[in-house]
Amino acid sequence: MTTPTKEPAGSVITSDFSCTTGANDSRQNRNREMQLIPEAMARAHMDDRLRVAETERRAARLVSARRMQRKAERVSLRARRALAMAVMQ
């Protein structure tokens, strides 16, 4: 009866197994990152759209404020004219 002292060809040695485990972990991390790319892109797209919407809201508020300012100036001018006409009579 002969007992082999060496591992047969193709057998898994624990040190080799740890190396492939590291490679598998790396591969799994890469796969996980690849799966998360669409989510990251969607988040970036949403952030961009929120930024654009906020800019548009700010612009609309500015336009509205300028419109109200012009209206207030016209009303003030009319009031001054009315007061001047009342004083003249």
PDB file of C-alpha atoms in Angstrom:
ATOM      1  CA  MET A   1       0.000   0.000   0.000  1.00  0.00           C
ATOM      2  CA  THR A   2       1.464   3.296  -1.078  1.00  0.00           C
ATOM      3  CA  THR A   3       0.328   6.593   0.352  1.00  0.00           C
ATOM      4  CA  PRO A   4       0.990   9.590  -1.833  1.00  0.00           C
ATOM      5  CA  THR A   5       3.146  12.216  -0.177  1.00  0.00           C
ATOM      6  CA  LYS A   6       2.378  14.870  -2.776  1.00  0.00           C
ATOM      7  CA  GLU A   7      -0.961  16.383  -3.701  1.00  0.00           C
ATOM      8  CA  PRO A   8      -2.349  14.958  -6.936  1.00  0.00           C
ATOM      9  CA  ALA A   9      -2.225  17.215  -9.964  1.00  0.00           C
ATOM     10  CA  GLY A  10      -5.191  19.656 -10.058  1.00  0.00           C
ATOM     11  CA  SER A  11      -6.013  19.443  -6.365  1.00  0.00           C
ATOM     12  CA  VAL A  12      -6.766  22.629  -4.470  1.00  0.00           C
ATOM     13  CA  ILE A  13      -4.178  23.751  -1.965  1.00  0.00           C
ATOM     14  CA  THR A  14      -5.401  26.094   0.741  1.00  0.00           C
ATOM     15  CA  SER A  15      -2.899  28.859  -0.088  1.00  0.00           C
ATOM     16  CA  ASP A  16      -4.032  28.807  -3.744  1.00  0.00           C
ATOM     17  CA  PHE A  17      -7.632  28.824  -2.540  1.00  0.00           C
ATOM     18  CA  SER A  18      -7.108  32.040  -0.591  1.00  0.00           C
ATOM     19  CA  CYS A  19      -5.677  33.698  -3.698  1.00  0.00           C
ATOM     20  CA  THR A  20      -8.676  32.724  -5.803  1.00  0.00           C
ATOM     21  CA  THR A  21     -10.994  33.810  -3.016  1.00  0.00           C
ATOM     22  CA  GLY A  22      -9.419  37.271  -3.163  1.00  0.00           C
ATOM     23  CA  ALA A  23      -9.882  37.302  -6.922  1.00  0.00           C
ATOM     24  CA  ASN A  24     -13.511  36.236  -6.525  1.00  0.00           C
ATOM     25  CA  ASP A  25     -14.102  38.975  -3.947  1.00  0.00           C
ATOM     26  CA  SER A  26     -12.537  41.494  -6.283  1.00  0.00           C
ATOM     27  CA  ARG A  27     -14.688  40.239  -9.153  1.00  0.00           C
ATOM     28  CA  GLN A  28     -17.818  40.399  -6.991  1.00  0.00           C
ATOM     29  CA  ASN A  29     -16.988  43.955  -5.915  1.00  0.00           C
ATOM     30  CA  ARG A  30     -16.474  44.948  -9.523  1.00  0.00           C
ATOM     31  CA  ASN A  31     -19.786  43.326 -10.483  1.00  0.00           C
ATOM     32  CA  ARG A  32     -21.533  45.095  -7.596  1.00  0.00           C
ATOM     33  CA  GLU A  33     -20.023  48.419  -8.703  1.00  0.00           C
ATOM     34  CA  MET A  34     -21.153  47.774 -12.272  1.00  0.00           C
ATOM     35  CA  GLN A  35     -24.671  47.073 -11.038  1.00  0.00           C
ATOM     36  CA  LEU A  36     -24.679  50.326  -9.063  1.00  0.00           C
ATOM     37  CA  ILE A  37     -23.606  52.483 -12.018  1.00  0.00           C
ATOM     38  CA  PRO A  38     -27.175  53.053 -13.316  1.00  0.00           C
ATOM     39  CA  GLU A  39     -28.259  54.089  -9.824  1.00  0.00           C
ATOM     40  CA  ALA A  40     -25.362  56.538  -9.545  1.00  0.00           C
ATOM     41  CA  MET A  41     -26.130  57.924 -12.999  1.00  0.00           C
ATOM     42  CA  ALA A  42     -29.814  58.329 -12.098  1.00  0.00           C
ATOM     43  CA  ARG A  43     -28.852  60.125  -8.877  1.00  0.00           C
ATOM     44  CA  ALA A  44     -26.526  62.481 -10.777  1.00  0.00           C
ATOM     45  CA  HIS A  45     -29.227  63.128 -13.387  1.00  0.00           C
ATOM     46  CA  MET A  46     -31.765  63.877 -10.649  1.00  0.00           C
ATOM     47  CA  ASP A  47     -29.339  66.259  -8.913  1.00  0.00           C
ATOM     48  CA  ASP A  48     -28.749  68.036 -12.214  1.00  0.00           C
ATOM     49  CA  ARG A  49     -32.487  68.375 -12.870  1.00  0.00           C
ATOM     50  CA  LEU A  50     -33.062  69.701  -9.335  1.00  0.00           C
ATOM     51  CA  ARG A  51     -30.311  72.284  -9.859  1.00  0.00           C
ATOM     52  CA  VAL A  52     -31.858  73.380 -13.175  1.00  0.00           C
ATOM     53  CA  ALA A  53     -35.335  73.586 -11.618  1.00  0.00           C
ATOM     54  CA  GLU A  54     -34.036  75.699  -8.729  1.00  0.00           C
ATOM     55  CA  THR A  55     -32.281  78.039 -11.175  1.00  0.00           C
ATOM     56  CA  GLU A  56     -35.501  78.398 -13.190  1.00  0.00           C
ATOM     57  CA  ARG A  57     -37.500  79.105 -10.010  1.00  0.00           C
ATOM     58  CA  ARG A  58     -34.999  81.788  -9.002  1.00  0.00           C
ATOM     59  CA  ALA A  59     -35.227  83.367 -12.460  1.00  0.00           C
ATOM     60  CA  ALA A  60     -39.052  83.319 -12.342  1.00  0.00           C
ATOM     61  CA  ARG A  61     -39.029  84.982  -8.889  1.00  0.00           C
ATOM     62  CA  LEU A  62     -36.666  87.661 -10.181  1.00  0.00           C
ATOM     63  CA  VAL A  63     -38.891  88.365 -13.202  1.00  0.00           C
ATOM     64  CA  SER A  64     -41.945  88.533 -10.940  1.00  0.00           C
ATOM     65  CA  ALA A  65     -40.189  90.879  -8.498  1.00  0.00           C
ATOM     66  CA  ARG A  66     -39.131  93.227 -11.317  1.00  0.00           C
ATOM     67  CA  ARG A  67     -42.671  93.218 -12.711  1.00  0.00           C
ATOM     68  CA  MET A  68     -44.092  94.119  -9.271  1.00  0.00           C
ATOM     69  CA  GLN A  69     -41.456  96.831  -8.855  1.00  0.00           C
ATOM     70  CA  ARG A  70     -42.402  98.453 -12.189  1.00  0.00           C
ATOM     71  CA  LYS A  71     -46.091  98.281 -11.251  1.00  0.00           C
ATOM     72  CA  ALA A  72     -45.374  99.912  -7.862  1.00  0.00           C
ATOM     73  CA  GLU A  73     -43.390 102.675  -9.575  1.00  0.00           C
ATOM     74  CA  ARG A  74     -46.294 103.375 -11.970  1.00  0.00           C
ATOM     75  CA  VAL A  75     -48.774 103.492  -9.081  1.00  0.00           C
ATOM     76  CA  SER A  76     -46.474 105.826  -7.146  1.00  0.00           C
ATOM     77  CA  LEU A  77     -46.130 108.125 -10.139  1.00  0.00           C
ATOM     78  CA  ARG A  78     -49.926 108.210 -10.594  1.00  0.00           C
ATOM     79  CA  ALA A  79     -50.377 109.040  -6.892  1.00  0.00           C
ATOM     80  CA  ARG A  80     -47.853 111.899  -7.118  1.00  0.00           C
ATOM     81  CA  ARG A  81     -49.596 113.293 -10.182  1.00  0.00           C
ATOM     82  CA  ALA A  82     -52.983 113.065  -8.457  1.00  0.00           C
ATOM     83  CA  LEU A  83     -51.573 114.846  -5.385  1.00  0.00           C
ATOM     84  CA  ALA A  84     -49.996 117.561  -7.550  1.00  0.00           C
ATOM     85  CA  MET A  85     -53.319 118.114  -9.375  1.00  0.00           C
ATOM     86  CA  ALA A  86     -55.167 118.324  -6.051  1.00  0.00           C
ATOM     87  CA  VAL A  87     -52.676 120.886  -4.680  1.00  0.00           C
ATOM     88  CA  MET A  88     -52.871 123.003  -7.883  1.00  0.00           C
ATOM     89  CA  GLN A  89     -56.645 123.478  -7.634  1.00  0.00           C
TER      90      GLN A  89
END
